[in-house]
C-alpha atoms as a printed R data frame, in Angstrom:
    type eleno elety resid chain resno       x       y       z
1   ATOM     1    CA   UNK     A     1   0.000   0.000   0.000
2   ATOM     2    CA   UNK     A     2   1.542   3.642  -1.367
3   ATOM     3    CA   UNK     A     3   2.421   5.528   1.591
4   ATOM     4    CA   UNK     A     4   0.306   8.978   1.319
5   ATOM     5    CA   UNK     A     5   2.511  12.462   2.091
6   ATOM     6    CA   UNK     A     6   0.931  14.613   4.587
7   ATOM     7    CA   UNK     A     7   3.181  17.474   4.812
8   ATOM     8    CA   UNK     A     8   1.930  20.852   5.115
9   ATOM     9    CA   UNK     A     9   2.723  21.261   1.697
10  ATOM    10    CA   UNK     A    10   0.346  18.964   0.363
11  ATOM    11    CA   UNK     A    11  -2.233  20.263   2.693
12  ATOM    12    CA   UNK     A    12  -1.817  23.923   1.224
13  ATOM    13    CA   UNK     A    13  -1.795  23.112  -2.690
14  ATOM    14    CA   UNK     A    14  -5.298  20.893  -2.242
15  ATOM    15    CA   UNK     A    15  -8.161  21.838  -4.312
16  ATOM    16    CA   UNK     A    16 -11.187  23.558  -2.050
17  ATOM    17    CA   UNK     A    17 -13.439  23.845  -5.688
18  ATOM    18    CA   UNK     A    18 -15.692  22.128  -4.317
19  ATOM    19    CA   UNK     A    19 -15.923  22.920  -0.205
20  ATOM    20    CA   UNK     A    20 -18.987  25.052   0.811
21  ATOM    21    CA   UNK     A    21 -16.055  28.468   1.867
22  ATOM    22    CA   UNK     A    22 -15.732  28.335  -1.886
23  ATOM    23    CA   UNK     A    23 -19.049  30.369  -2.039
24  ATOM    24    CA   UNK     A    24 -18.202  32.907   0.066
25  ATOM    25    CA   UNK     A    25 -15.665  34.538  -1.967
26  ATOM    26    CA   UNK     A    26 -15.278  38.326  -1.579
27  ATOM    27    CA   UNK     A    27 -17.253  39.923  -4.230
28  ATOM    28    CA   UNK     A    28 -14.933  41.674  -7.597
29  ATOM    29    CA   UNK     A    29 -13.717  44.751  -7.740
30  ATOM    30    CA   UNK     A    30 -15.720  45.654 -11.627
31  ATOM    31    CA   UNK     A    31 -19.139  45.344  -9.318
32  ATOM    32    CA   UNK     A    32 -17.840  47.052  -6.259
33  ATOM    33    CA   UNK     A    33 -16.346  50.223  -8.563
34  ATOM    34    CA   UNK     A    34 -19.964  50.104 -10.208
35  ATOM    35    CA   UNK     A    35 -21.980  50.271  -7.528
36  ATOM    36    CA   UNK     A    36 -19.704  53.298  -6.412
37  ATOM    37    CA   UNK     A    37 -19.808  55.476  -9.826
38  ATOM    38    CA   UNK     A    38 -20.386  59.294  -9.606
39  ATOM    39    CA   UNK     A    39 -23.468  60.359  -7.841
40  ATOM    40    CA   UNK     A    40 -26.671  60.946  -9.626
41  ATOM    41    CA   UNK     A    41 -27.631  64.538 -10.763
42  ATOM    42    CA   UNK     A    42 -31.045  64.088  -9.811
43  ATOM    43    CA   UNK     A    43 -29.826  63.948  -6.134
44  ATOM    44    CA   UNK     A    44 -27.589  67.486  -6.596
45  ATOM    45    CA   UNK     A    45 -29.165  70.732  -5.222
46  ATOM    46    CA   UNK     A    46 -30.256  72.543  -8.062
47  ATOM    47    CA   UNK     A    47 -28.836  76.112  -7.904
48  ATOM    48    CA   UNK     A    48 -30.945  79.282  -9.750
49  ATOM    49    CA   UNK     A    49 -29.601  82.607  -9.803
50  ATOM    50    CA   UNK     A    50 -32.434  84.659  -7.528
51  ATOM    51    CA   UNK     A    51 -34.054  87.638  -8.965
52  ATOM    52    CA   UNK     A    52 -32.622  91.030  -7.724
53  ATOM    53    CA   UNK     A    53 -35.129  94.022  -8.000
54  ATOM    54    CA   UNK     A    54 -33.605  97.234  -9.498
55  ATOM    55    CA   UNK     A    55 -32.954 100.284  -7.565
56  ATOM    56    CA   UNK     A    56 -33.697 103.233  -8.302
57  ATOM    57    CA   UNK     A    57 -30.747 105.794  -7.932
58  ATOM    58    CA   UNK     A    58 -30.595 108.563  -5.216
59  ATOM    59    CA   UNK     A    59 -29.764 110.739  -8.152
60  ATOM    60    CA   UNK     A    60 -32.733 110.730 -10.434
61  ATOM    61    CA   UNK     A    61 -34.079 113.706 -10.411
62  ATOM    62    CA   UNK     A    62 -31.124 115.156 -12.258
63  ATOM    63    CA   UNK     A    63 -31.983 113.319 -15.317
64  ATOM    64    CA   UNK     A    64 -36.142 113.985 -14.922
65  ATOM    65    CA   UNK     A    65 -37.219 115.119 -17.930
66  ATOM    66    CA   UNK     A    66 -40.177 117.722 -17.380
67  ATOM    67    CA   UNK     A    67 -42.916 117.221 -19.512
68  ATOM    68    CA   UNK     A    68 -43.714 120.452 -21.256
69  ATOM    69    CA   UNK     A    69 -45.558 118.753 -23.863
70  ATOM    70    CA   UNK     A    70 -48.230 117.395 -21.836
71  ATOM    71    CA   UNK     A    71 -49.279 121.237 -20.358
72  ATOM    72    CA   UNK     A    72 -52.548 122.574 -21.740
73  ATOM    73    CA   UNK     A    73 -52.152 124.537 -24.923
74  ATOM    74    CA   UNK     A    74 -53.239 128.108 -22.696
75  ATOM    75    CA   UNK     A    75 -50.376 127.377 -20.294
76  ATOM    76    CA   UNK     A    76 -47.701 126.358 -22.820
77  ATOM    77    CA   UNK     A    77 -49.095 129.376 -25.007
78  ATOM    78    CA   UNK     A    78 -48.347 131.397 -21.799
79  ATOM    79    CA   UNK     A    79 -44.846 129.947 -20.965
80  ATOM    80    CA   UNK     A    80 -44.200 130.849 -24.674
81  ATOM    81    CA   UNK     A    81 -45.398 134.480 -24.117
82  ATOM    82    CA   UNK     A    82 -43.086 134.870 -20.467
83  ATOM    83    CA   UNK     A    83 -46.368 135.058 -19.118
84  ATOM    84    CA   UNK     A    84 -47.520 134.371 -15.043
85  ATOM    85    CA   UNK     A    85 -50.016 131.137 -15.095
86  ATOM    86    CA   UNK     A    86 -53.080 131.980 -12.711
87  ATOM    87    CA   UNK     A    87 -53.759 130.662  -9.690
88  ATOM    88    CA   UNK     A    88 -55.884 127.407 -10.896
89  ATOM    89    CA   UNK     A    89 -53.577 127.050 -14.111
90  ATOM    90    CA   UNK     A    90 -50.305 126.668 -11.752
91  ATOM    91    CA   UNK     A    91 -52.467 123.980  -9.402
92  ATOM    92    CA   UNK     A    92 -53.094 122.202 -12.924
93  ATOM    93    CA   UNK     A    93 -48.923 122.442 -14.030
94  ATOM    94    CA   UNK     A    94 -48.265 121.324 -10.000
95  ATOM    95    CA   UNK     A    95 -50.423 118.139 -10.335
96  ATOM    96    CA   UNK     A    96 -49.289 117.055 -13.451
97  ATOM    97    CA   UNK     A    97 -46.160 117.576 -12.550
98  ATOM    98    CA   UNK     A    98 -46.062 115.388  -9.768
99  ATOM    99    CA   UNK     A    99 -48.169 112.998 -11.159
100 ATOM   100    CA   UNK     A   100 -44.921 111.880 -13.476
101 ATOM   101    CA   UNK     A   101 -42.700 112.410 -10.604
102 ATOM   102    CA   UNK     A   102 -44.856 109.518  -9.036
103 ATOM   103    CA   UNK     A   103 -44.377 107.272 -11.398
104 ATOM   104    CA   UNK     A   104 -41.072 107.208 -11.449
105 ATOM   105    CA   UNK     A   105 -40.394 107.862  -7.622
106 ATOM   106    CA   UNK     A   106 -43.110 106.888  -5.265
107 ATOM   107    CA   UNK     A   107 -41.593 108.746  -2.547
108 ATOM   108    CA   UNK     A   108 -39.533 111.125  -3.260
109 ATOM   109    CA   UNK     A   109 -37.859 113.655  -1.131
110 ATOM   110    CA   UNK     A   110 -37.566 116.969  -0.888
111 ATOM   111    CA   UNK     A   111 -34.465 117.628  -2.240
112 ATOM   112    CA   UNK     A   112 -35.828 115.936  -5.240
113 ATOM   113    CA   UNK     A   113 -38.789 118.198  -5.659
114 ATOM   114    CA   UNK     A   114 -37.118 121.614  -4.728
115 ATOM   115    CA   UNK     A   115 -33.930 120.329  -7.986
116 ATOM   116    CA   UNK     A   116 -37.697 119.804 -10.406
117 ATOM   117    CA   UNK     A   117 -38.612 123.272  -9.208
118 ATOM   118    CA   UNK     A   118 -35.339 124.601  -9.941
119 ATOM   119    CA   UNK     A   119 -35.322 123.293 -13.291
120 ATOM   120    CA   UNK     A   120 -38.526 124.923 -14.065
121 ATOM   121    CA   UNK     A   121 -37.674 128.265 -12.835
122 ATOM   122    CA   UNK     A   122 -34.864 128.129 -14.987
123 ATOM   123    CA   UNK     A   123 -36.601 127.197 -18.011
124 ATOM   124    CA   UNK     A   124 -39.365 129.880 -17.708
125 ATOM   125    CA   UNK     A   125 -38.046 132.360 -14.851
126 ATOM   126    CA   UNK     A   126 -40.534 135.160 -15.612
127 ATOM   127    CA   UNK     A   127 -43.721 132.665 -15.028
128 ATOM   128    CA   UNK     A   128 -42.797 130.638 -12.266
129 ATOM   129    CA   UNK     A   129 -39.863 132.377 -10.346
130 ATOM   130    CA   UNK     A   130 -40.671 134.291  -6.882
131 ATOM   131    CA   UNK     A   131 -40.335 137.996  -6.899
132 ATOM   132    CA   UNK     A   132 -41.806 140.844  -5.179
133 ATOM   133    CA   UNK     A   133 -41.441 144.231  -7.176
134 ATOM   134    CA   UNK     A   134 -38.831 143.002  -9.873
135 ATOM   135    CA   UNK     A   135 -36.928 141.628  -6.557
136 ATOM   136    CA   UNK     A   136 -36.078 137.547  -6.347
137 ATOM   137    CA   UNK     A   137 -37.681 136.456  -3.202
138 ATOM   138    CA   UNK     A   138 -35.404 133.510  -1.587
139 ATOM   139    CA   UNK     A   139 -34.408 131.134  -4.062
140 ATOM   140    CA   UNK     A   140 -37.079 132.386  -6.406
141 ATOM   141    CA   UNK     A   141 -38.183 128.630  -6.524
142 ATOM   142    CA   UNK     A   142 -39.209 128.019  -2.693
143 ATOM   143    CA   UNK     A   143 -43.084 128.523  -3.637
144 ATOM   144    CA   UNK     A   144 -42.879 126.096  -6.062
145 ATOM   145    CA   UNK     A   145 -40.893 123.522  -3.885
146 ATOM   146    CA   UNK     A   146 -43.605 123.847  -1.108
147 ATOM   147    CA   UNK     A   147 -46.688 123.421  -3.585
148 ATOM   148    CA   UNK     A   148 -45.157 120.174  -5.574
149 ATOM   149    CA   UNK     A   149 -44.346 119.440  -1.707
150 ATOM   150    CA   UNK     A   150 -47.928 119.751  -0.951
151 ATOM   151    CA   UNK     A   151 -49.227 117.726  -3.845
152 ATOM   152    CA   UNK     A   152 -46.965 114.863  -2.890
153 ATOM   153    CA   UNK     A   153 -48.326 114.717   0.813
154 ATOM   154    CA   UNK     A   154 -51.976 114.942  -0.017
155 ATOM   155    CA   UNK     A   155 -51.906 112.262  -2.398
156 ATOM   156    CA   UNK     A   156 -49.712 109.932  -0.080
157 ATOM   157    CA   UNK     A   157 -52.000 111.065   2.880
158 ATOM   158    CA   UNK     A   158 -54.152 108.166   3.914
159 ATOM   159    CA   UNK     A   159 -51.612 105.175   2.522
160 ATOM   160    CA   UNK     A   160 -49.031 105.681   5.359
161 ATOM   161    CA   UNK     A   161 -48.190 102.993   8.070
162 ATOM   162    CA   UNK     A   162 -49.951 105.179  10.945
163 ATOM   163    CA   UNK     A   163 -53.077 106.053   9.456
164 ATOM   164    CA   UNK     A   164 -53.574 101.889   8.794
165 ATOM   165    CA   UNK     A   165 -52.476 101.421  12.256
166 ATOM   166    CA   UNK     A   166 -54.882 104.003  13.553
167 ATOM   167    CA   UNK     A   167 -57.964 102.629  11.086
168 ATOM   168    CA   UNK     A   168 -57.169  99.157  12.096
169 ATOM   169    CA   UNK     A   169 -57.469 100.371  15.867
170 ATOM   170    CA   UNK     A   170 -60.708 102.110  15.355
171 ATOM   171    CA   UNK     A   171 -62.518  99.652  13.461
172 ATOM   172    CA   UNK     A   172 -61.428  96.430  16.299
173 ATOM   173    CA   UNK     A   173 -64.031  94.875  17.982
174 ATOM   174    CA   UNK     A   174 -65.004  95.916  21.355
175 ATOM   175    CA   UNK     A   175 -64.095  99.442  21.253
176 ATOM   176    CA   UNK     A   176 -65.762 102.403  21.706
177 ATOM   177    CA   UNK     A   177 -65.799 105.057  19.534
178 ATOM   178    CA   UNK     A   178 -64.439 108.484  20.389
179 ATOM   179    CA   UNK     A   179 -66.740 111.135  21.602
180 ATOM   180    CA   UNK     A   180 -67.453 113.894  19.187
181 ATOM   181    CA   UNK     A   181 -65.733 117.416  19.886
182 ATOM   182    CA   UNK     A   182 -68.211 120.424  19.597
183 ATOM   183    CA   UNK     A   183 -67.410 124.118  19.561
184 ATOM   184    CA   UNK     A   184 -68.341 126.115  22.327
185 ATOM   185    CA   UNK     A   185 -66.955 129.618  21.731
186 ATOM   186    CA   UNK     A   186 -66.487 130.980  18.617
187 ATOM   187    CA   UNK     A   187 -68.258 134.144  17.374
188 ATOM   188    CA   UNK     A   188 -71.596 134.295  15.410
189 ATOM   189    CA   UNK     A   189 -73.986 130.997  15.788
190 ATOM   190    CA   UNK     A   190 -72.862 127.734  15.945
191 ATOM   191    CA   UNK     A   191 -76.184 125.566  15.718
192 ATOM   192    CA   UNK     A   192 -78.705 126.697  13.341
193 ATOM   193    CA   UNK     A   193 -81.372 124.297  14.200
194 ATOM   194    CA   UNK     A   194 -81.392 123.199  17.766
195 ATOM   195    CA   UNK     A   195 -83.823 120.193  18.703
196 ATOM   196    CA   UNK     A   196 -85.302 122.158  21.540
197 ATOM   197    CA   UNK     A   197 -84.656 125.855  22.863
198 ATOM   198    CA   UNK     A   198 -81.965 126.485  25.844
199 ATOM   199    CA   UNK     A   199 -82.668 126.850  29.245
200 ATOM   200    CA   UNK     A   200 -85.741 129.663  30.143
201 ATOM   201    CA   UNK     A   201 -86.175 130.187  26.680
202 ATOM   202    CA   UNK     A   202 -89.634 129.339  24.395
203 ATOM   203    CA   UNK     A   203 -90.237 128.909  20.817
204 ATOM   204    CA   UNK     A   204 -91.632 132.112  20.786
205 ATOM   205    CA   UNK     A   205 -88.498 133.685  22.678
């Protein structure tokens, strides 16, 4: 009988094909690098340039253009003629001035206004500049400034922050509403048709 070698040798160069550790081998690299390829893009933040509201420059009123064109024909015919407007036709040139102002500056300043006035005086200084017997008053453009001023505040009157906070407090539930003020001195009568005659006095009194 063939004597059989066990040295460690043999032991290390025998075939394991076929023991059940044979299917537990580590798993190959190809699969391992695939299942670790680049991330997806789906899973990336997306990143979108915000939208940035324009500005609107300190300095604008240098480069307002007046419109001139838009004046009634009497008041241009009058600016022509280095004639004073009336009362009622320089209201009329104030509102439409401001109303372009507006829509270019919602709020704008007074240093805004009294540069617009200034421009206008200079453009037709015998109709719109201040004087008092062939004598500049001030600036000769301070008039103007305060009535373009003026317009401004009266049409912004009743859209500013307090007056909503003082509507919203008036109009909450539960509150009472403020007592009416009267006037009690003031010359000549101040209630034409009382409900019934003072004190000691009659209808026929």
């Amino acid at each position: 009988m063939p004597r059989r070698d066990y040295s460690p040798a043999s032991e290390y160069n025998a075939d394991y094909s076929n023991s059940p550790l044979s299917t537990l081998s580590a798993p190959s690299t190809s699969s391992a690098l695939s299942t670790s390829s680049a991330p997806s893009t789906s899973s990336a933040p997306s990143t979108s340039t915000p939208h940035r509201r324009t500005t609107l420059s300190n300095n604008w009123h240098f480069n307002f253009e007046i419109p001139w064109s838009k004046m009634p024909s009497e008041i241009t015919r009058k600016l022509e003629n280095n004639e004073r407007p009336t009362g009622c036709e320089r209201r009329e040139v104030i509102r439409l001035m401001v109303g372009e102002i507006l829509t270019i500056c919602p709020m704008p300043g007074k240093k805004h206004l009294s540069e617009i006035a200034r421009e206008m005086v200079l453009m037709y200084p015998m109709s719109f500049r201040d004087y008092i017997e062939d004598i500049v008053v001030g600036t000769g453009y301070d008039s103007l400034t305060k009535q373009l001023q003026s317009r401004v505040d009266n049409l912004k009157r009743g859209k500013t922050s307090l007056y909503l906070k003082r509507q919203a407090s008036s109009t909450s539930e539960g509150e009472d509403q403020p007592p009416k003020t009267m006037r009690l001195d003031t010359y000549g009568c101040i209630n034409w048709q009382p409900q019934r005659p003072p004190r000691g006095e009659t209808g026929e009194t």
